[in-house]
Backbone as CSV, one residue per row, in Angstrom:
resi,resn,N_x,N_y,N_z,CA_x,CA_y,CA_z,C_x,C_y,C_z
1,MET,-25.604,-16.231,15.226,-24.860,-17.221,14.464,-25.528,-17.545,13.124
2,PHE,-26.851,-17.309,13.019,-27.574,-17.605,11.793,-27.696,-16.392,10.889
3,PHE,-27.427,-15.177,11.440,-27.731,-13.961,10.706,-26.811,-13.754,9.507
4,GLY,-25.572,-14.270,9.567,-24.632,-14.052,8.482,-24.736,-15.063,7.356
5,LEU,-25.552,-16.112,7.515,-25.680,-17.150,6.493,-26.596,-16.689,5.359
6,SER,-26.300,-17.189,4.161,-27.225,-16.931,3.055,-28.486,-17.759,3.255
7,SER,-29.559,-17.385,2.575,-30.830,-18.085,2.752,-30.743,-19.548,2.302
8,VAL,-30.011,-19.794,1.222,-29.879,-21.165,0.719,-29.107,-22.026,1.711
9,VAL,-28.007,-21.487,2.232,-27.207,-22.237,3.212,-28.020,-22.492,4.471
10,LEU,-28.782,-21.493,4.913,-29.613,-21.667,6.095,-30.658,-22.754,5.866
11,ALA,-31.303,-22.755,4.706,-32.313,-23.773,4.396,-31.697,-25.164,4.389
12,LEU,-30.518,-25.301,3.795,-29.842,-26.600,3.759,-29.431,-27.053,5.153
13,LEU,-28.995,-26.107,5.982,-28.592,-26.447,7.349,-29.781,-26.947,8.162
14,LEU,-30.896,-26.239,8.079,-32.093,-26.677,8.803,-32.577,-28.033,8.293
15,PHE,-32.554,-28.199,6.982,-32.963,-29.474,6.384,-32.085,-30.612,6.887
16,ALA,-30.789,-30.389,6.905,-29.860,-31.435,7.324,-30.059,-31.798,8.797
17,ILE,-30.267,-30.804,9.647,-30.419,-31.072,11.079,-31.719,-31.816,11.363
18,ILE,-32.828,-31.317,10.825,-34.132,-31.928,11.115,-34.249,-33.315,10.493
19,PHE,-33.910,-33.420,9.221,-34.042,-34.722,8.559,-32.975,-35.703,9.039
20,GLY,-31.795,-35.198,9.406,-30.778,-36.076,9.964,-31.219,-36.674,11.280
21,SER,-31.817,-35.838,12.138,-32.330,-36.342,13.414,-33.470,-37.331,13.205
22,THR,-34.362,-37.006,12.260,-35.491,-37.903,11.982,-35.002,-39.255,11.448
23,ALA,-34.060,-39.234,10.512,-33.524,-40.478,9.950,-32.807,-41.300,11.011
24,ALA,-32.059,-40.611,11.896,-31.375,-41.337,12.971,-32.381,-41.996,13.898
25,GLY,-33.486,-41.285,14.195,-34.523,-41.865,15.045,-35.162,-43.095,14.422
26,ILE,-35.450,-43.021,13.108,-36.044,-44.170,12.406,-35.086,-45.365,12.432
27,ARG,-33.816,-45.085,12.217,-32.822,-46.169,12.214,-32.722,-46.830,13.586
28,ILE,-32.694,-46.016,14.633,-32.627,-46.567,15.995,-33.882,-47.368,16.312
29,GLY,-35.035,-46.830,15.903,-36.287,-47.536,16.163,-36.347,-48.890,15.492
30,ARG,-35.879,-48.958,14.267,-35.888,-50.236,13.563,-34.951,-51.239,14.215
31,SER,-33.828,-50.750,14.738,-32.893,-51.673,15.386,-33.423,-52.192,16.717
32,GLN,-34.415,-51.493,17.289,-34.975,-51.903,18.576,-36.386,-52.465,18.443
33,ARG,-36.786,-52.792,17.221,-38.143,-53.259,17.018,-38.426,-54.556,17.783
34,HIS,-37.397,-55.362,17.990,-37.611,-56.613,18.724,-37.973,-56.379,20.190
35,ARG,-37.786,-55.167,20.665,-38.136,-54.820,22.055,-39.377,-53.923,22.101
36,SER,-40.180,-53.996,21.089,-41.319,-53.090,20.976,-42.286,-53.183,22.148
37,GLU,-42.459,-54.360,22.708,-43.392,-54.521,23.825,-42.965,-53.715,25.040
38,HIS,-41.661,-53.589,25.254,-41.158,-52.866,26.420,-40.982,-51.367,26.159
39,LEU,-40.698,-51.001,24.926,-40.369,-49.604,24.613,-41.548,-48.787,24.095
40,ARG,-42.596,-49.459,23.660,-43.690,-48.751,22.997,-44.318,-47.696,23.903
41,GLU,-44.729,-48.071,25.074,-45.432,-47.132,25.960,-44.537,-45.983,26.442
42,PRO,-43.305,-46.253,26.928,-42.457,-45.122,27.358,-42.179,-44.115,26.244
43,PHE,-41.869,-44.627,25.039,-41.576,-43.711,23.934,-42.822,-42.968,23.467
44,ALA,-43.968,-43.609,23.546,-45.213,-42.942,23.158,-45.492,-41.754,24.057
45,ALA,-45.346,-41.948,25.365,-45.601,-40.856,26.314,-44.565,-39.742,26.171
46,LEU,-43.289,-40.133,25.987,-42.220,-39.141,25.902,-42.346,-38.283,24.653
47,GLN,-42.544,-38.936,23.508,-42.603,-38.158,22.260,-43.861,-37.295,22.195
48,ALA,-44.967,-37.761,22.778,-46.190,-36.960,22.778,-46.007,-35.685,23.593
49,ALA,-45.388,-35.828,24.777,-45.157,-34.657,25.633,-44.180,-33.688,24.980
50,LEU,-43.122,-34.224,24.360,-42.114,-33.369,23.743,-42.664,-32.662,22.505
51,LEU,-43.475,-33.360,21.727,-44.082,-32.731,20.550,-44.993,-31.570,20.939
52,GLY,-45.738,-31.741,22.020,-46.595,-30.652,22.487,-45.793,-29.438,22.903
53,MET,-44.684,-29.671,23.610,-43.838,-28.558,24.044,-43.204,-27.853,22.848
54,VAL,-42.727,-28.648,21.874,-42.094,-28.059,20.694,-43.105,-27.264,19.878
55,ALA,-44.340,-27.744,19.802,-45.372,-26.998,19.079,-45.564,-25.612,19.688
56,LEU,-45.563,-25.538,21.011,-45.687,-24.237,21.678,-44.478,-23.357,21.395
57,LEU,-43.280,-23.953,21.412,-42.067,-23.191,21.132,-42.075,-22.640,19.713
58,LEU,-42.485,-23.460,18.763,-42.519,-23.014,17.375,-43.522,-21.879,17.182
59,ALA,-44.678,-22.005,17.826,-45.688,-20.948,17.726,-45.182,-19.662,18.373
60,PHE,-44.505,-19.791,19.506,-43.969,-18.631,20.210,-42.897,-17.938,19.370
61,GLY,-41.968,-18.731,18.804,-40.904,-18.151,17.989,-41.438,-17.484,16.736
62,LEU,-42.406,-18.122,16.081,-42.988,-17.529,14.874,-43.715,-16.231,15.204
63,SER,-44.407,-16.206,16.333,-45.108,-14.997,16.743,-44.123,-13.847,16.993
64,MET,-43.000,-14.146,17.639,-41.979,-13.119,17.877,-41.411,-12.599,16.558
65,ALA,-41.129,-13.507,15.619,-40.544,-13.105,14.342,-41.513,-12.262,13.526
66,VAL,-42.786,-12.665,13.497,-43.797,-11.909,12.750,-43.977,-10.516,13.349
67,GLY,-44.004,-10.431,14.677,-44.153,-9.135,15.336,-43.018,-8.182,14.991
68,ARG,-41.800,-8.688,14.986,-40.655,-7.851,14.635,-40.683,-7.461,13.153
69,TYR,-41.111,-8.372,12.299,-41.216,-8.069,10.872,-42.218,-6.944,10.636
70,GLU,-43.375,-7.016,11.289,-44.389,-5.972,11.130,-43.890,-4.637,11.670
71,SER,-43.136,-4.659,12.760,-42.583,-3.412,13.312,-41.615,-2.759,12.337
72,ARG,-40.809,-3.579,11.665,-39.858,-3.039,10.691,-40.576,-2.452,9.482
73,ARG,-41.630,-3.128,9.012,-42.402,-2.599,7.885,-43.042,-1.265,8.255
74,ALA,-43.627,-1.201,9.444,-44.276,0.040,9.885,-43.251,1.158,10.032
75,ALA,-42.035,0.812,10.482,-40.996,1.827,10.670,-40.560,2.417,9.332
76,VAL,-40.514,1.602,8.276,-40.146,2.109,6.946,-41.192,3.108,6.448
77,VAL,-42.462,2.765,6.604,-43.535,3.664,6.161,-43.520,4.955,6.963
78,ALA,-43.346,4.834,8.279,-43.304,6.030,9.125,-42.102,6.902,8.783
79,ASP,-40.971,6.279,8.473,-39.777,7.032,8.087,-40.018,7.785,6.787
80,ALA,-40.643,7.120,5.811,-40.941,7.772,4.535,-41.913,8.937,4.730
81,ASN,-42.923,8.741,5.571,-43.886,9.819,5.833,-43.207,11.015,6.484
82,ALA,-42.308,10.736,7.425,-41.621,11.836,8.119,-40.717,12.602,7.156
83,ILE,-39.993,11.887,6.302,-39.129,12.555,5.325,-39.966,13.351,4.331
84,GLY,-41.075,12.756,3.873,-41.934,13.439,2.911,-42.521,14.723,3.467
85,THR,-43.006,14.677,4.708,-43.566,15.886,5.331,-42.494,16.948,5.499
86,THR,-41.305,16.522,5.923,-40.204,17.476,6.095,-39.819,18.106,4.760
87,TYR,-39.834,17.298,3.707,-39.487,17.811,2.375,-40.503,18.849,1.908
88,LEU,-41.781,18.605,2.166,-42.811,19.567,1.775,-42.664,20.882,2.548
89,ARG,-42.417,20.764,3.841,-42.301,21.989,4.643,-41.006,22.731,4.370
90,ALA,-39.969,22.009,3.918,-38.720,22.693,3.566,-38.920,23.620,2.374
91,GLN,-39.915,23.319,1.535,-40.183,24.151,0.373,-40.751,25.517,0.744
92,THR,-41.186,25.675,1.989,-41.743,26.958,2.440,-40.685,27.851,3.089
93,LEU,-39.455,27.336,3.225,-38.400,28.134,3.854,-37.900,29.209,2.895
94,ALA,-37.295,30.224,3.470,-36.685,31.278,2.651,-35.326,30.801,2.145
95,GLU,-34.887,31.363,1.029,-33.557,31.051,0.508,-32.486,31.697,1.393
96,PRO,-31.294,31.106,1.501,-30.805,29.928,0.763,-31.103,28.592,1.474
97,ALA,-31.736,28.657,2.655,-31.991,27.430,3.409,-32.889,26.473,2.632
98,ARG,-33.799,27.048,1.834,-34.753,26.207,1.098,-34.031,25.261,0.144
99,THR,-33.225,25.802,-0.765,-32.557,24.978,-1.774,-31.592,23.986,-1.144
100,ARG,-30.829,24.446,-0.158,-29.857,23.559,0.486,-30.551,22.431,1.243
101,SER,-31.635,22.757,1.913,-32.354,21.735,2.677,-32.988,20.692,1.771
102,LEU,-33.563,21.128,0.659,-34.180,20.191,-0.265,-33.144,19.205,-0.827
103,ALA,-31.956,19.724,-1.168,-30.901,18.846,-1.691,-30.450,17.842,-0.634
104,LEU,-30.307,18.318,0.595,-29.885,17.422,1.673,-30.951,16.366,1.971
105,LEU,-32.205,16.736,1.891,-33.280,15.777,2.149,-33.329,14.691,1.082
106,ARG,-32.995,15.057,-0.158,-32.917,14.018,-1.201,-31.794,13.036,-0.879
107,SER,-30.661,13.563,-0.463,-29.546,12.691,-0.095,-29.892,11.839,1.126
108,TYR,-30.614,12.444,2.048,-30.998,11.711,3.253,-31.940,10.563,2.907
109,ASN,-32.860,10.810,1.994,-33.761,9.737,1.570,-32.984,8.603,0.888
110,ASP,-31.933,8.973,0.157,-31.094,7.951,-0.475,-30.423,7.060,0.579
111,THR,-29.973,7.668,1.683,-29.352,6.859,2.736,-30.382,5.945,3.396
112,SER,-31.623,6.412,3.509,-32.674,5.574,4.083,-32.977,4.382,3.185
113,ILE,-32.964,4.613,1.866,-33.164,3.509,0.922,-31.999,2.529,1.005
114,ALA,-30.772,3.075,1.081,-29.589,2.208,1.170,-29.616,1.367,2.439
115,LEU,-30.148,1.919,3.505,-30.211,1.193,4.775,-31.086,-0.049,4.659
116,SER,-32.054,-0.012,3.748,-32.940,-1.163,3.562,-32.205,-2.377,3.024
117,GLY,-31.081,-2.157,2.358,-30.332,-3.266,1.791,-29.126,-3.682,2.592
118,GLU,-28.885,-3.022,3.724,-27.715,-3.339,4.547,-28.080,-4.333,5.640
119,ARG,-27.155,-5.251,5.924,-27.379,-6.187,7.021,-27.239,-5.455,8.340
120,PRO,-28.255,-5.499,9.215,-28.190,-4.782,10.495,-26.952,-5.163,11.297
121,GLY,-26.279,-4.145,11.797,-25.094,-4.369,12.611,-23.807,-4.479,11.826
122,SER,-23.877,-4.558,10.494,-22.670,-4.682,9.677,-21.954,-3.334,9.586
123,ASP,-20.693,-3.374,9.140,-19.918,-2.141,9.001,-20.554,-1.207,7.975
124,SER,-21.063,-1.768,6.882,-21.685,-0.929,5.852,-22.952,-0.261,6.382
125,ALA,-23.726,-0.996,7.213,-24.928,-0.406,7.808,-24.556,0.728,8.759
126,LYS,-23.479,0.550,9.504,-23.029,1.609,10.423,-22.571,2.837,9.652
127,ARG,-21.887,2.611,8.530,-21.453,3.753,7.718,-22.644,4.490,7.118
128,THR,-23.637,3.745,6.660,-24.839,4.375,6.103,-25.577,5.175,7.172
129,ALA,-25.689,4.603,8.367,-26.351,5.307,9.466,-25.562,6.559,9.851
130,ALA,-24.237,6.468,9.847,-23.398,7.625,10.189,-23.563,8.732,9.153
131,GLU,-23.695,8.356,7.886,-23.929,9.356,6.841,-25.282,10.030,7.057
132,GLY,-26.279,9.254,7.469,-27.583,9.834,7.772,-27.504,10.840,8.912
133,VAL,-26.736,10.510,9.941,-26.567,11.428,11.070,-25.864,12.708,10.629
134,ARG,-24.872,12.568,9.751,-24.170,13.763,9.250,-25.131,14.699,8.515
135,ILE,-26.004,14.118,7.696,-26.983,14.936,6.966,-27.985,15.551,7.933
136,GLN,-28.380,14.800,8.946,-29.295,15.341,9.957,-28.712,16.587,10.620
137,ARG,-27.423,16.526,10.960,-26.772,17.677,11.611,-26.733,18.885,10.672
138,ALA,-26.462,18.626,9.395,-26.444,19.729,8.433,-27.833,20.339,8.276
139,LEU,-28.855,19.496,8.226,-30.229,19.982,8.119,-30.622,20.782,9.353
140,TRP,-30.214,20.290,10.518,-30.575,20.992,11.754,-29.901,22.361,11.823
141,GLY,-28.663,22.442,11.323,-27.979,23.732,11.299,-28.693,24.726,10.390
142,LEU,-29.135,24.263,9.226,-29.884,25.138,8.327,-31.221,25.549,8.933
143,ALA,-31.883,24.611,9.625,-33.176,24.917,10.245,-33.007,25.955,11.351
144,ALA,-31.930,25.798,12.135,-31.681,26.767,13.206,-31.424,28.158,12.629
145,GLY,-30.685,28.216,11.519,-30.433,29.507,10.882,-31.709,30.134,10.357
146,ALA,-32.585,29.326,9.750,-33.850,29.844,9.228,-34.739,30.336,10.367
147,LEU,-34.717,29.644,11.484,-35.538,30.049,12.621,-35.002,31.327,13.257
148,ASP,-33.681,31.458,13.319,-33.093,32.686,13.874,-33.401,33.891,12.988
149,ALA,-33.438,33.654,11.670,-33.681,34.755,10.739,-35.130,35.223,10.783
150,ALA,-36.055,34.309,11.112,-37.477,34.677,11.145,-38.156,33.949,12.301
151,PRO,-37.865,34.335,13.540,-38.371,33.600,14.713,-39.887,33.653,14.869
152,ARG,-40.554,34.635,14.266,-42.011,34.768,14.408,-42.798,34.107,13.273
153,ASP,-42.086,33.697,12.235,-42.775,33.100,11.077,-43.129,31.637,11.358
154,SER,-44.265,31.210,10.824,-44.712,29.826,11.027,-43.892,28.790,10.257
155,PRO,-43.524,29.026,8.980,-42.817,27.982,8.224,-41.566,27.428,8.909
156,PRO,-40.652,28.276,9.435,-39.470,27.699,10.085,-39.819,26.873,11.324
157,ARG,-40.800,27.328,12.106,-41.160,26.592,13.317,-41.805,25.249,12.979
158,LEU,-42.673,25.233,11.972,-43.285,23.972,11.559,-42.249,23.026,10.962
159,TYR,-41.300,23.588,10.236,-40.260,22.774,9.636,-39.384,22.125,10.704
160,VAL,-39.005,22.888,11.702,-38.178,22.353,12.791,-38.905,21.208,13.498
161,GLU,-40.212,21.364,13.673,-40.994,20.315,14.341,-40.954,18.998,13.563
162,THR,-41.191,19.065,12.246,-41.191,17.830,11.451,-39.779,17.283,11.261
163,LEU,-38.780,18.166,11.209,-37.399,17.710,11.099,-37.015,16.900,12.337
164,ASN,-37.455,17.353,13.495,-37.183,16.622,14.733,-37.852,15.241,14.701
165,GLU,-39.075,15.182,14.190,-39.771,13.898,14.073,-39.049,12.967,13.101
166,MET,-38.529,13.529,12.028,-37.809,12.722,11.051,-36.542,12.115,11.658
167,ILE,-35.834,12.898,12.432,-34.624,12.407,13.100,-34.973,11.296,14.085
168,ASP,-36.058,11.491,14.820,-36.486,10.461,15.773,-36.879,9.165,15.061
169,MET,-37.525,9.282,13.910,-37.979,8.091,13.188,-36.809,7.264,12.675
170,GLN,-35.716,7.920,12.318,-34.546,7.157,11.877,-34.006,6.306,13.023
171,THR,-34.027,6.859,14.225,-33.586,6.098,15.397,-34.496,4.906,15.643
172,VAL,-35.800,5.137,15.515,-36.765,4.047,15.705,-36.553,2.953,14.662
173,ARG,-36.303,3.355,13.433,-36.140,2.371,12.364,-34.889,1.521,12.570
174,ILE,-33.785,2.146,12.935,-32.548,1.388,13.166,-32.718,0.440,14.344
175,ALA,-33.419,0.904,15.392,-33.671,0.041,16.540,-34.520,-1.156,16.150
176,ALA,-35.519,-0.947,15.270,-36.375,-2.051,14.819,-35.584,-3.060,13.990
177,LEU,-34.657,-2.566,13.167,-33.839,-3.471,12.356,-32.938,-4.338,13.225
178,ASN,-32.474,-3.796,14.327,-31.565,-4.527,15.207,-32.286,-5.335,16.285
179,ASN,-33.608,-5.231,16.309,-34.382,-5.972,17.311,-34.665,-7.368,16.779
180,ARG,-33.814,-8.328,17.119,-33.918,-9.693,16.598,-34.544,-10.626,17.634
181,VAL,-35.065,-11.734,17.136,-35.480,-12.807,18.035,-34.217,-13.330,18.717
182,PRO,-34.196,-13.467,20.037,-32.981,-13.937,20.723,-32.482,-15.256,20.146
183,THR,-31.164,-15.354,19.979,-30.572,-16.572,19.428,-30.905,-17.785,20.278
184,ALA,-31.010,-17.595,21.594,-31.337,-18.718,22.478,-32.704,-19.314,22.140
185,VAL,-33.647,-18.456,21.767,-34.986,-18.944,21.406,-34.919,-19.756,20.112
186,LEU,-34.192,-19.261,19.131,-34.070,-19.975,17.861,-33.370,-21.315,18.043
187,LEU,-32.316,-21.330,18.853,-31.611,-22.581,19.102,-32.498,-23.580,19.845
188,LEU,-33.268,-23.071,20.808,-34.161,-23.955,21.552,-35.214,-24.566,20.628
189,GLU,-35.738,-23.774,19.714,-36.701,-24.296,18.736,-36.063,-25.378,17.867
190,LEU,-34.878,-25.092,17.363,-34.210,-26.023,16.466,-33.854,-27.332,17.164
191,ILE,-33.256,-27.229,18.334,-32.853,-28.434,19.068,-34.080,-29.214,19.523
192,GLY,-35.079,-28.495,20.027,-36.297,-29.166,20.476,-36.996,-29.891,19.346
193,ALA,-37.079,-29.253,18.172,-37.730,-29.889,17.031,-36.957,-31.119,16.563
194,ALA,-35.626,-31.013,16.551,-34.815,-32.152,16.116,-34.981,-33.337,17.064
195,VAL,-34.959,-33.071,18.362,-35.102,-34.151,19.344,-36.503,-34.760,19.277
196,ALA,-37.523,-33.910,19.190,-38.904,-34.405,19.157,-39.159,-35.267,17.927
197,LEU,-38.698,-34.828,16.774,-38.910,-35.611,15.554,-38.070,-36.881,15.554
198,GLY,-36.892,-36.812,16.168,-36.092,-38.022,16.299,-36.791,-39.064,17.151
199,LEU,-37.376,-38.641,18.273,-38.108,-39.572,19.136,-39.372,-40.089,18.454
200,LEU,-40.016,-39.211,17.683,-41.189,-39.665,16.940,-40.799,-40.731,15.919
201,GLY,-39.642,-40.519,15.270,-39.157,-41.521,14.338,-38.843,-42.839,15.024
202,VAL,-38.260,-42.762,16.222,-37.971,-43.980,16.995,-39.259,-44.729,17.310
203,TYR,-40.243,-44.002,17.804,-41.505,-44.636,18.213,-42.218,-45.287,17.030
204,LEU,-42.341,-44.553,15.919,-43.062,-45.104,14.768,-42.311,-46.283,14.151
205,ALA,-40.982,-46.233,14.163,-40.216,-47.355,13.626,-40.334,-48.578,14.535
206,ILE,-40.412,-48.356,15.842,-40.558,-49.479,16.774,-41.883,-50.201,16.555
207,VAL,-42.967,-49.426,16.396,-44.281,-50.049,16.214,-44.479,-50.521,14.770
208,GLY,-43.571,-50.126,13.865,-43.602,-50.633,12.512,-44.619,-50.006,11.593
209,ARG,-44.978,-48.752,11.813,-45.930,-48.113,10.902,-45.762,-46.592,10.942
210,GLY,-46.271,-45.924,9.897,-46.338,-44.463,9.883,-45.019,-43.749,9.701
211,VAL,-44.003,-44.427,9.120,-42.718,-43.749,8.933,-42.861,-42.571,7.968
212,LEU,-43.700,-42.716,6.943,-43.916,-41.620,6.006,-44.480,-40.393,6.721
213,THR,-45.276,-40.626,7.760,-45.867,-39.515,8.509,-44.799,-38.645,9.154
214,VAL,-43.795,-39.270,9.760,-42.751,-38.495,10.433,-41.892,-37.737,9.420
215,VAL,-41.730,-38.295,8.209,-40.986,-37.592,7.167,-41.740,-36.332,6.730
216,LEU,-43.054,-36.452,6.569,-43.865,-35.281,6.217,-43.855,-34.247,7.344
217,ALA,-43.916,-34.732,8.585,-43.856,-33.816,9.734,-42.518,-33.085,9.770
218,ALA,-41.434,-33.795,9.466,-40.108,-33.169,9.442,-40.036,-32.079,8.377
219,ALA,-40.639,-32.355,7.213,-40.646,-31.348,6.145,-41.421,-30.104,6.573
220,LEU,-42.571,-30.301,7.224,-43.392,-29.172,7.658,-42.674,-28.354,8.726
221,VAL,-42.050,-29.036,9.686,-41.327,-28.334,10.754,-40.130,-27.576,10.180
222,THR,-39.449,-28.167,9.206,-38.318,-27.481,8.577,-38.768,-26.190,7.895
223,LEU,-39.886,-26.249,7.177,-40.418,-25.054,6.524,-40.815,-23.991,7.550
224,LEU,-41.423,-24.429,8.642,-41.828,-23.491,9.683,-40.613,-22.820,10.317
225,LEU,-39.579,-23.597,10.585,-38.349,-23.031,11.137,-37.702,-22.067,10.146
226,LEU,-37.712,-22.425,8.868,-37.104,-21.555,7.859,-37.832,-20.222,7.781
227,VAL,-39.164,-20.250,7.834,-39.933,-19.005,7.809,-39.618,-18.160,9.039
228,THR,-39.546,-18.798,10.216,-39.237,-18.068,11.448,-37.865,-17.415,11.374
229,PHE,-36.864,-18.181,10.934,-35.503,-17.643,10.825,-35.456,-16.548,9.764
230,ASP,-36.167,-16.762,8.652,-36.111,-15.836,7.529,-36.753,-14.492,7.865
231,LEU,-37.851,-14.537,8.604,-38.511,-13.293,9.010,-37.603,-12.435,9.879
232,ASP,-36.661,-13.079,10.553,-35.771,-12.361,11.462,-34.499,-11.884,10.766
233,ARG,-34.435,-12.021,9.448,-33.294,-11.584,8.649,-33.809,-10.567,7.638
234,PRO,-34.050,-9.307,8.055,-34.807,-8.340,7.242,-34.180,-7.970,5.908
235,THR,-32.866,-8.163,5.735,-32.248,-7.755,4.478,-31.565,-8.904,3.746
236,ARG,-31.533,-10.112,4.340,-30.799,-11.220,3.727,-31.680,-12.420,3.413
237,GLY,-32.902,-12.434,3.898,-33.746,-13.603,3.725,-34.582,-13.553,2.465
238,PHE,-35.361,-14.609,2.265,-36.315,-14.635,1.152,-37.424,-13.615,1.388
239,ILE,-37.802,-13.418,2.659,-38.855,-12.474,3.024,-38.189,-11.184,3.494
240,GLN,-38.212,-10.155,2.675,-37.523,-8.913,2.992,-38.506,-7.785,3.273
241,ILE,-37.997,-6.761,3.933,-38.809,-5.585,4.238,-38.894,-4.708,2.988
242,PRO,-40.082,-4.470,2.450,-40.189,-3.641,1.236,-39.850,-2.176,1.536
243,SER,-39.129,-1.563,0.617,-38.773,-0.143,0.768,-39.501,0.712,-0.260
244,LYS,-40.639,0.229,-0.747,-41.368,0.925,-1.808,-41.787,2.336,-1.398
245,ALA,-42.150,2.508,-0.125,-42.563,3.836,0.328,-41.431,4.848,0.155
246,LEU,-40.205,4.422,0.428,-39.055,5.315,0.301,-38.686,5.548,-1.164
247,THR,-38.753,4.502,-1.974,-38.408,4.670,-3.389,-39.460,5.509,-4.117
248,ASP,-40.729,5.350,-3.749,-41.777,6.194,-4.335,-41.562,7.653,-3.956
249,LEU,-41.177,7.874,-2.710,-40.906,9.241,-2.255,-39.732,9.841,-3.018
250,ARG,-38.713,9.027,-3.272,-37.537,9.539,-4.006,-37.934,9.925,-5.427
251,ALA,-38.849,9.183,-6.025,-39.316,9.530,-7.368,-40.077,10.866,-7.342
252,GLU,-40.845,11.109,-6.295,-41.552,12.387,-6.164,-40.570,13.532,-5.964
253,MET,-39.468,13.268,-5.253,-38.471,14.317,-5.013,-37.762,14.722,-6.294
254,ALA,-37.763,13.847,-7.293,-37.135,14.181,-8.568,-37.931,15.208,-9.366
255,LEU,-39.205,15.376,-9.002,-40.055,16.358,-9.663,-39.748,17.751,-9.134
256,PRO,-40.089,18.793,-9.888,-39.896,20.160,-9.387,-40.685,20.375,-8.091
257,PRO,-40.129,21.118,-7.131,-40.851,21.382,-5.874,-42.215,21.998,-6.118
258,ALA,-43.185,21.559,-5.311,-44.563,22.022,-5.486,-44.714,23.466,-5.040
259,ALA,-43.966,23.864,-4.015,-44.089,25.214,-3.477,-42.900,26.072,-3.938
260,GLY,-43.170,27.325,-4.118,-42.098,28.256,-4.443,-41.763,28.269,-5.901
């Protein structure tokens, strides 16, 4: 439910929920200040326990988001390395497979770069992935022909090996892009944080001190939630997966082939 929102809208939504809950808690606490002797201890124990639980949830959610972000970054680098190695070994093939394969690999790298800007699961991302599969099939057909023509030569066999690795890496990369933090975890973090800060606002307003503290805490929790949500939006958030490895490789492909 959060993946389709723009980063600005998401930030405003989180801000409104957290600060709205905090403000409501402060308002309720002030209205019950005359009962502070009876409410102080129960609310103190409740908000302390809830804040501890929410802190664990926030740490858990952030850890999941960071882990997935690092996996996506590593997958981009591994994909670029696999394409680059395949491109180098394609230069050792005999004609006409050599020229055709090199052209297809340039196009394939372009689809990998385009995939970096597509929202995972969207129709455009599916079309880009389908185009990549089409190029993979064409490359595999050329590789099979080169291997049949020279079954004892090393270049075709080495090329087929790296081509297979390149195809596998594209699957790994798409899987990493679609591996999101479960929505239930994000909702639990958001609801838990809103309730905990609301109760903290109630407690501090009842005892008549430290209201500024809960406002600062709300701001910090909102930023933490925004970072967690943003890390899980690899192509739409403020924090995006860099595709520099692929773009650098494409610049190298524009140069004349090193072999042949």
